[in-house]
XYZ file of C-alpha atoms in Angstrom:
487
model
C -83.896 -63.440 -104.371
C -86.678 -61.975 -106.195
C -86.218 -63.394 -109.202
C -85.856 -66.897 -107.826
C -88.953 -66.478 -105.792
C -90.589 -65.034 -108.340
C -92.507 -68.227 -109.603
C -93.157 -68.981 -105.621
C -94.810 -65.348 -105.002
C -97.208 -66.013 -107.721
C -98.501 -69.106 -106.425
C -99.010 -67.975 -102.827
C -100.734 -64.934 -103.927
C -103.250 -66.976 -105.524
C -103.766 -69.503 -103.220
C -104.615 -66.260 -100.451
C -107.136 -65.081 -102.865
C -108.699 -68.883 -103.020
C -108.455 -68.667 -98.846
C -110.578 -65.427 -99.102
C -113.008 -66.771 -101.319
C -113.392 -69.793 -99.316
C -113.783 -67.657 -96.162
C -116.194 -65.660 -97.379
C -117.940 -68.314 -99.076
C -118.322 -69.979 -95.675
C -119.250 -66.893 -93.373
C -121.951 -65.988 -95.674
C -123.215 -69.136 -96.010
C -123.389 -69.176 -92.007
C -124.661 -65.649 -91.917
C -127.848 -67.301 -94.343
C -128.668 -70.038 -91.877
C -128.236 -67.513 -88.805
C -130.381 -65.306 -90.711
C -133.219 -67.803 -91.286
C -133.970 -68.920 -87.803
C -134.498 -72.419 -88.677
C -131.288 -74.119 -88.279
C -130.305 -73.937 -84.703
C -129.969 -77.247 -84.441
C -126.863 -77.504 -87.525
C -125.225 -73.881 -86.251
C -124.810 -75.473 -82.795
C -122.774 -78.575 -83.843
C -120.766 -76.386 -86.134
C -119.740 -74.031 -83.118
C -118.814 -77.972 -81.448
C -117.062 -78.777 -84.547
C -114.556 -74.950 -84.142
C -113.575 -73.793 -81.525
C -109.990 -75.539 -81.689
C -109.921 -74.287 -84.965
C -110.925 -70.550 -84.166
C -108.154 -70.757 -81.500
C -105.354 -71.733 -84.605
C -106.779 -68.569 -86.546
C -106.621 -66.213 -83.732
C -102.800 -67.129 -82.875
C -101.951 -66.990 -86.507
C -103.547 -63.392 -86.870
C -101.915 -62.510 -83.500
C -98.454 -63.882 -83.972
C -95.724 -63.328 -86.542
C -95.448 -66.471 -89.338
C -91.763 -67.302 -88.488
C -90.326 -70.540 -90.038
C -89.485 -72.078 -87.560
C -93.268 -71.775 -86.514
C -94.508 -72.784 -89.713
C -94.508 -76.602 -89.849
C -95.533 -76.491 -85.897
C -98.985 -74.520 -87.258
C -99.211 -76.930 -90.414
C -99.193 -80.179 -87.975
C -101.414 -78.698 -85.404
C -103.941 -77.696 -88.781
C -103.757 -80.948 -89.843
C -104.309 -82.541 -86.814
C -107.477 -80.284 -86.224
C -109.268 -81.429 -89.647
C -109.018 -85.196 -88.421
C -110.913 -83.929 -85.083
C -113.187 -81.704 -87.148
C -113.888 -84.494 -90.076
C -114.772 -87.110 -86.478
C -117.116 -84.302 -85.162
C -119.183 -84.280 -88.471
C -119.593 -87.616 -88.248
C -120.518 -87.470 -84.337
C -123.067 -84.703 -85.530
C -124.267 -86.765 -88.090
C -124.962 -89.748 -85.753
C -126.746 -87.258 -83.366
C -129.184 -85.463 -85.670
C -130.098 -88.765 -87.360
C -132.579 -88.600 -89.152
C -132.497 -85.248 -90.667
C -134.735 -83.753 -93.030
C -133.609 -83.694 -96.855
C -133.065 -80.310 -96.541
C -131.311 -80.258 -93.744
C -128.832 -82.693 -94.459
C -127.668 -81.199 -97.395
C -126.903 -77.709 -95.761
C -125.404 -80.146 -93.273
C -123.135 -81.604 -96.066
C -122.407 -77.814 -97.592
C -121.139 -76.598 -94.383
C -118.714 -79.335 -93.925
C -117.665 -79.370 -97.499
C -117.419 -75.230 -97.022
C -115.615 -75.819 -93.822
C -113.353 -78.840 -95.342
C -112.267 -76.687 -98.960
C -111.144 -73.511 -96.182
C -109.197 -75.665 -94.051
C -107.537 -77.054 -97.168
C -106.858 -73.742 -98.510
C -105.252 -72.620 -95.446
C -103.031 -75.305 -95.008
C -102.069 -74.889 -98.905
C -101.130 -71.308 -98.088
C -99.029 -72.194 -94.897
C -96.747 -74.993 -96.896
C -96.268 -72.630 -99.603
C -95.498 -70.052 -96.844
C -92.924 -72.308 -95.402
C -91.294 -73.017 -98.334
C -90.883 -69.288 -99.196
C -89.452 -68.771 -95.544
C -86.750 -71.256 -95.909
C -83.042 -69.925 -96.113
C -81.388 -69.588 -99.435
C -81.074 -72.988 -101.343
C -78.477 -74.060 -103.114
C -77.054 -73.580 -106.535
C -78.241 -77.383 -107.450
C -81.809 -77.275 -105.310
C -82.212 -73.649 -107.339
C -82.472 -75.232 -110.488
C -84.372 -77.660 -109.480
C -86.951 -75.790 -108.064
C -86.911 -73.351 -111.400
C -87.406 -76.935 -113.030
C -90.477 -77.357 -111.273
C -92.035 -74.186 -111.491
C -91.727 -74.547 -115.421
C -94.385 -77.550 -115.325
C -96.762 -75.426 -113.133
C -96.988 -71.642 -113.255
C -99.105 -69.658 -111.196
C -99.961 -65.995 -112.870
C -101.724 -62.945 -112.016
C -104.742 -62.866 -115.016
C -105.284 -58.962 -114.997
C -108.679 -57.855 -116.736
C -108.926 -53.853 -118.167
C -112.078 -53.251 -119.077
C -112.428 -51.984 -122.569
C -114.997 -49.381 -121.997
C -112.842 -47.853 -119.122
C -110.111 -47.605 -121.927
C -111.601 -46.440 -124.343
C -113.300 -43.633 -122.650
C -110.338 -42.455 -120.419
C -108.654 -42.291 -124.170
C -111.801 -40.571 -126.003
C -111.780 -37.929 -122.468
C -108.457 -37.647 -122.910
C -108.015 -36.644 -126.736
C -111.110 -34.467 -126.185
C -109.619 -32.442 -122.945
C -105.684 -31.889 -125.759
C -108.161 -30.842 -128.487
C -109.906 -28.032 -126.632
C -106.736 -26.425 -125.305
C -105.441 -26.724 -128.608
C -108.257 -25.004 -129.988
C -107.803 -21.944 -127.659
C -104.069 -21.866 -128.411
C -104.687 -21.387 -132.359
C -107.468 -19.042 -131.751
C -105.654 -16.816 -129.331
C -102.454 -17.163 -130.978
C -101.028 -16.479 -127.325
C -97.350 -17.751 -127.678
C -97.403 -19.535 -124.148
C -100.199 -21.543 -125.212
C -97.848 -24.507 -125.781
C -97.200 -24.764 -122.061
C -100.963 -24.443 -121.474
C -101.623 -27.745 -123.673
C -98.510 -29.316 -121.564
C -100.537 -29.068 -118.863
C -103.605 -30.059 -119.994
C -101.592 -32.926 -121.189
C -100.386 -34.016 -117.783
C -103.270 -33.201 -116.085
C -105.367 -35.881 -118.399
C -102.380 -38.123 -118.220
C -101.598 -38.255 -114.364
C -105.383 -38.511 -113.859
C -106.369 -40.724 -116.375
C -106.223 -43.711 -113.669
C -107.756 -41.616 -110.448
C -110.965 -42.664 -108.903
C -112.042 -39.005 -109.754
C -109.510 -37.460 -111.689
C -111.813 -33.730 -112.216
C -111.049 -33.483 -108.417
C -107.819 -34.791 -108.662
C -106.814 -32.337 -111.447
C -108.286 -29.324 -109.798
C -105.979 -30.798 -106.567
C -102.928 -30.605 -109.308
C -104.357 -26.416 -110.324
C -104.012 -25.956 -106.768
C -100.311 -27.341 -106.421
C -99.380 -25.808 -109.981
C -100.594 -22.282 -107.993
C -98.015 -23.132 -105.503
C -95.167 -24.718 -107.615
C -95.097 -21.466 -109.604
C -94.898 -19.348 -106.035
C -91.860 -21.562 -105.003
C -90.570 -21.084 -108.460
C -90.626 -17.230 -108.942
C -89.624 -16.935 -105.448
C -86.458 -19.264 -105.646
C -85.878 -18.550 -109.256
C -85.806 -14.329 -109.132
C -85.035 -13.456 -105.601
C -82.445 -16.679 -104.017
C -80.500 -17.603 -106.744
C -79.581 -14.563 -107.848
C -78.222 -13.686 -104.252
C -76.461 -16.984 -103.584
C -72.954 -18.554 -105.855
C -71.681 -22.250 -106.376
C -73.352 -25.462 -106.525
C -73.858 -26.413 -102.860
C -75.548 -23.479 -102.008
C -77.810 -23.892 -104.982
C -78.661 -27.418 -104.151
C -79.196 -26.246 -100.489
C -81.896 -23.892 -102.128
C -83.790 -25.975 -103.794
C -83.926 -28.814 -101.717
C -86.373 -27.706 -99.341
C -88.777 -27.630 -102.437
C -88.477 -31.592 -102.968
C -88.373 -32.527 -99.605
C -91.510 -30.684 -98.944
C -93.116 -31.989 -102.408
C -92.538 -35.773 -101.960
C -93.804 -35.475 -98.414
C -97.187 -34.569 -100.168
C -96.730 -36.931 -102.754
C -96.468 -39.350 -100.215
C -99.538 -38.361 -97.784
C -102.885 -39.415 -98.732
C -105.114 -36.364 -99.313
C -102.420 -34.206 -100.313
C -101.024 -36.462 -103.491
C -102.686 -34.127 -106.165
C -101.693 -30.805 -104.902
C -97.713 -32.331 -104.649
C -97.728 -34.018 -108.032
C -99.390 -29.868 -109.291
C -96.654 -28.309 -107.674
C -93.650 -30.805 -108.190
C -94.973 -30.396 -112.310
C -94.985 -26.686 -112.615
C -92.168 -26.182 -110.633
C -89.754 -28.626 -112.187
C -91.315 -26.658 -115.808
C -91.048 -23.287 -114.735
C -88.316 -23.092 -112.800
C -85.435 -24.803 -115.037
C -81.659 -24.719 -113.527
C -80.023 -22.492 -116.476
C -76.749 -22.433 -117.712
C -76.310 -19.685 -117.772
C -78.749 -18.474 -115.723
C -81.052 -16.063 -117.369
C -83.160 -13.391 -114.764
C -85.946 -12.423 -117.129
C -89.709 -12.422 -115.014
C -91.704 -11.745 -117.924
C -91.530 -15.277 -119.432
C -92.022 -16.845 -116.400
C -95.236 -14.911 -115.448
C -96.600 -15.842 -118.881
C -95.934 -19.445 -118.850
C -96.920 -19.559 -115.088
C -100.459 -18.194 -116.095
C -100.499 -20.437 -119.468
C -100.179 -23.683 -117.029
C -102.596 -22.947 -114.488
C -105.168 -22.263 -117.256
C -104.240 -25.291 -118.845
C -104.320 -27.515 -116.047
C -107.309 -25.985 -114.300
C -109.193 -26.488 -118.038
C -108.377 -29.804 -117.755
C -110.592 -30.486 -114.679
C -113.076 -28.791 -115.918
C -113.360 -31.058 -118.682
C -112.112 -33.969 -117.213
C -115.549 -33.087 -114.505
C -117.879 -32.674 -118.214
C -116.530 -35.442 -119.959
C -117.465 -39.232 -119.624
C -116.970 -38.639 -115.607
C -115.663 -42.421 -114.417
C -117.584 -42.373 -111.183
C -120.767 -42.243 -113.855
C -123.402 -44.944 -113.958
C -122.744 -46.154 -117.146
C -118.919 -47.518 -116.342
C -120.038 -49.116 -113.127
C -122.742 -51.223 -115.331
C -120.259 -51.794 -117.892
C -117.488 -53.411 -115.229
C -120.755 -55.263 -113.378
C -121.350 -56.643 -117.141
C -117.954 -58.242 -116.858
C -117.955 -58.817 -113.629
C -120.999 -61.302 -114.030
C -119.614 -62.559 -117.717
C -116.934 -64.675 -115.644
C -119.996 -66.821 -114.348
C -120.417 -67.880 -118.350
C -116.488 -68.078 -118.083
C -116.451 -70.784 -115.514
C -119.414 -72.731 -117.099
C -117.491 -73.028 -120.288
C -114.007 -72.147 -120.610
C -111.273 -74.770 -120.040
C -111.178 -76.393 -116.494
C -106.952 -76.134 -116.441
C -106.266 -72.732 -114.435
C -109.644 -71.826 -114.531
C -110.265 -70.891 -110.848
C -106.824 -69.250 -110.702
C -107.576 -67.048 -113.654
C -111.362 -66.248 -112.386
C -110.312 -65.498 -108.835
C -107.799 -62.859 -110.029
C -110.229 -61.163 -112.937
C -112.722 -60.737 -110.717
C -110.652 -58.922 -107.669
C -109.101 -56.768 -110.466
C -112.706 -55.982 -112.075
C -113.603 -55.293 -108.084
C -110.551 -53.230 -107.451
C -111.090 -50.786 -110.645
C -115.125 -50.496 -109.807
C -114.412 -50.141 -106.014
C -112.093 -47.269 -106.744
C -113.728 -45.753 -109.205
C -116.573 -45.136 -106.652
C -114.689 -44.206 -103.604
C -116.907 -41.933 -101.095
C -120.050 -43.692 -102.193
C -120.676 -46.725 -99.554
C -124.147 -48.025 -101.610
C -122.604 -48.409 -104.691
C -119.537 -50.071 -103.240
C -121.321 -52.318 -101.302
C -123.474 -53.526 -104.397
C -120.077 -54.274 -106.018
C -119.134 -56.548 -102.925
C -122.271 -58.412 -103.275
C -121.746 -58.944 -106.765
C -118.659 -59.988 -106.458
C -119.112 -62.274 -103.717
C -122.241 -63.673 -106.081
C -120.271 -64.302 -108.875
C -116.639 -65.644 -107.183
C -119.074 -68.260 -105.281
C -121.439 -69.489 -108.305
C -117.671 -69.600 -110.096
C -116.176 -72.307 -107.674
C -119.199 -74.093 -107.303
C -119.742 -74.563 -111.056
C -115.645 -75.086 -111.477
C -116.451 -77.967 -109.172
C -119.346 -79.406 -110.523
C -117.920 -79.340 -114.232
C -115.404 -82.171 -112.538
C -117.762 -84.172 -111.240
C -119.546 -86.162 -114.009
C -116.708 -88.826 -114.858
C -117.676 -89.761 -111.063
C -121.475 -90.156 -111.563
C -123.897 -92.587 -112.731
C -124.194 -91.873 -116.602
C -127.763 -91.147 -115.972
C -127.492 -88.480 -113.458
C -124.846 -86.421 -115.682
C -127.601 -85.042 -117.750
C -129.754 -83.241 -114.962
C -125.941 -81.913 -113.744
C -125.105 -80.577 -116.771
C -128.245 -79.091 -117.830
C -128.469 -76.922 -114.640
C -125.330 -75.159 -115.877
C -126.471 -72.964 -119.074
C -129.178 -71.412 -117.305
C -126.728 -69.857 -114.755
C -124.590 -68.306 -117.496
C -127.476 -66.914 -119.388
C -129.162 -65.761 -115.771
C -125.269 -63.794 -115.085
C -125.344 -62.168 -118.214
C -128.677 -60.834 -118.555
C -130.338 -60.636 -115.066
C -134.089 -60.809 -115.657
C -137.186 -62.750 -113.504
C -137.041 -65.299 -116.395
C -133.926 -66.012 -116.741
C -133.764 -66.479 -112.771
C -136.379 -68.935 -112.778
C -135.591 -70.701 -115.029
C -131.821 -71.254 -113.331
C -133.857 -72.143 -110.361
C -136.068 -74.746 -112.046
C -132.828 -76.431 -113.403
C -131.378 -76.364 -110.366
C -134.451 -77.354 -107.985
C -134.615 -79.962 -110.941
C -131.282 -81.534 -110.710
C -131.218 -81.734 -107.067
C -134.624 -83.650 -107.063
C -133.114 -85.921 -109.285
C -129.741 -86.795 -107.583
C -131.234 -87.102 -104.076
C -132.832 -90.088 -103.889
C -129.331 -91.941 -105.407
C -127.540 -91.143 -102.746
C -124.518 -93.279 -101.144
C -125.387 -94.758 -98.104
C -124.459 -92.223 -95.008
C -121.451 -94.355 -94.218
C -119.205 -92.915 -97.350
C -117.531 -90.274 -96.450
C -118.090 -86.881 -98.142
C -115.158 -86.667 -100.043
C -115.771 -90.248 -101.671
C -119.361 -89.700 -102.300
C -119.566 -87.393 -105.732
C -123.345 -87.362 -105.606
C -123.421 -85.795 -102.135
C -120.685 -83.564 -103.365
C -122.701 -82.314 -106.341
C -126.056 -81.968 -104.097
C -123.593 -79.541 -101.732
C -122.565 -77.208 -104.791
C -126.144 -77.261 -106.243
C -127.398 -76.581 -102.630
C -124.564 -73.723 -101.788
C -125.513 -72.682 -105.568
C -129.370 -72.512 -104.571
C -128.386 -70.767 -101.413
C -126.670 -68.158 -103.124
C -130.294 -67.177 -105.479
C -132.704 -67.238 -102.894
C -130.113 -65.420 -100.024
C -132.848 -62.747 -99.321
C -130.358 -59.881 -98.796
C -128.279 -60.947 -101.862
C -128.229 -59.305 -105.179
C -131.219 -61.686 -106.639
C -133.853 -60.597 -103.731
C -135.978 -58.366 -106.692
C -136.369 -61.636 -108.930
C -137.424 -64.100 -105.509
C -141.032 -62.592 -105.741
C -143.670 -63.426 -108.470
C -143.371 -61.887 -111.833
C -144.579 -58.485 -111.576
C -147.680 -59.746 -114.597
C -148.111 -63.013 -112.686
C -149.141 -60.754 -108.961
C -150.811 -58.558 -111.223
């Protein structure tokens, strides 16, 4: 089942991260007109254009997706963009004539509104199609055909200075406990640089992995407890296998219960460790406490040097990584404004919620940082679609308005990877620029949106605009004058 839905799987998860990015593209943009105060007028026709809409959404989130269900929510969805695509029109009509301005955040909200609707009823085909009962042996293969033409892949992005410093830390943290085992000569040593070993190892992907291995010390403490205690004063006592197994049970149950309870994962995985290493099933067994007490002591010190360390060395929750995964955060902006359009938006949707993921993680407990990270990453997945868009619409235009287009998409790349008040206005003046230049060509108001490319380029350079001068975005220090210029 898996393996023939494999293909299937792939594509829905991508098209539910597109439906996130177009929801959030939409809310904020929404939020930004809200925020303003000066477009009552457009925020009351788009609460005429939704409520049928906001009805669908709530049953969907209220109501199991079973497929028999399915096409009934597809039809009604469809059905509902007809009576939403009217109502723009309707609007239009009634707020004739409408500033420049105002018509284009006019046209962005219905092309934001339009591109989620879409989305969602993308994601509830493909939903359907996943629900349906098990084809047959000839529809199988033809499906596999099919997926062969068009896959859909998860674009994972590990970001090299994360490696390479969880690797450097890690080296580092071995080499020290090595050192103390050749200059103390102590013959448990080796089980001391096990457990510095581990320690770096099992940590190496933690959020904070010096609290996570001083977690592990504290289960190693108890793993060793369980150990002597089961190891020198049951066994001994009991005979045969079932009553063996009966002793030691207790140990595992009780271990993967912590394993599996958030906020106690580090002490289980610490006390699972030591006591599956210092407490070995021998055949035959062999009662000797001395060893035990020595290796017990060698693996506490190792594993409670190792979050020491791990707390000293290149600490991941430091300021340095978080610029370093912003850096690439913002580098798929220049991405989208140059690599090829096939897959593009896939591959940029999925980068950027791992790049989120590692950051957002990496800084669990502190809500500021995390909530930079959002914005950023709400910044750079909405400049991504709307220049992923634009980049397909010159064949449509004039030949004279492609210049102006494609000129206001360098500056964005360069303003992405090196954030300065420069580089910002400049991206502004292209894009201020551009949209001066394409408005006076526009179709007549009779074309619909999605035939008029003009009007579709002024909504991404409009939603693109909207995105710079959002005053609680991530841009707000660069929308004053140049620090030399007030001066």
């Amino acid at each position: 089942q898996l393996r023939r839905h494999n293909p299937l799987l792939l594509q829905l998860n991508s098209q539910f991260m597109t439906l996130g990015t177009q929801l959030q593209a939409l809310t904020h943009f929404i939020d930004r007109l809200r925020n303003s105060g000066e477009h009552d007028a457009l925020l009351a026709e788009f609460e005429r254009w939704t409520p049928d809409l906001l009805q669908l959404l709530d049953e969907l989130a209220r109501q199991p997706l079973l497929p028999a269900q399915i096409q009934h929510w597809g039809r009604r969805l469809d059905l509902l963009t007809f009576g939403i695509k009217q109502a723009i029109r309707d609007s239009r009509t009634a707020l004739h004539p409408l500033p420049p301005e105002s018509a284009e955040r006019l046209d962005t909200l219905a092309e934001l509104l339009f591109r989620f609707t879409d989305a969602l009823c993308a994601h509830l085909q493909l939903y359907a199609r996943l629900a349906e009962d098990t084809p047959s042996p000839a529809s199988e293969r033809s499906s596999e055909h099919s997926f062969e033409r068009q896959r859909f892949t998860f674009h994972s992005h590990i970001s090299t200075l994360h490696t390479l410093t969880t690797g450097l830390r890690t080296a580092l943290v071995i080499l020290v406990i090595a050192a103390l085992w050749i200059a103390t000569g102590w013959s448990s040593s080796t089980m001391a640089v096990q457990g510095a070993i581990i320690a770096a190892v099992l940590t190496a992907s933690a959020p904070n992995p010096s609290r996570m291995a001083l977690e592990m010390t504290k289960g190693s403490i108890l793993g060793l407890l369980a150990g002597f205690f089961i190891s020198y004063l049951l066994l001994p006592r009991i005979d045969g296998l079932p009553l063996m197994l009966l002793t030691i049970a207790p140990v595992f149950v009780i271990g993967g219960w912590m394993l599996l309870t958030p906020g106690w994962g580090g002490i289980g995985f610490g006390a699972m460790v030591n006591f599956c290493l210092l407490a070995p099933l021998d055949n035959p067994a062999v009662f000797i406490p001395e060893p035990f007490v020595n290796d017990s002591i060698a693996s506490v010190i190792g594993i409670f040097g190792s979050s020491i360390l791990l707390s000293i060395l290149f600490p991941p929750s430091g300021r340095w990584l978080r610029q370093g995964l912003l850096r690439d955060l913002r580098k798929l902006v220049e991405r989208s404004a140059s690599a090829p359009l096939p897959g593009l938006q896939a591959r940029l949707d999925s980068q950027s919620r791992d790049l989120l993921n590692q950051a957002y993680n990496l800084n669990a407990g502190r809500a500021e940082v995390q909530q930079e990270l959002l914005d950023w990453s709400y910044t750079t997945q909405s400049v991504s679609h709307a220049l992923i868009a634009l980049r397909r619409l010159p064949p449509l235009l004039p030949l004279d308005l492609i210049e102006p287009v494609e000129r206001a998409v360098p500056p964005l790349a360069t303003l992405f990877r090196t954030p300065s008040w420069h580089s910002y206005r400049t991206a502004r003046e292209q894009i201020q620029t551009a949209i001066s230049t394409l408005r006076p060509r526009l179709e007549p108001e009779a074309a619909h949106f999605s035939e008029s490319p003009l009007r579709q380029a002024l909504s991404y350079l409009h939603l693109i605009d909207s995105v710079l001068t959002d005053p609680q975005g991530v841009f707000t220090p660069y929308q004053q004058a140049e620090p030399s210029d007030a001066a």
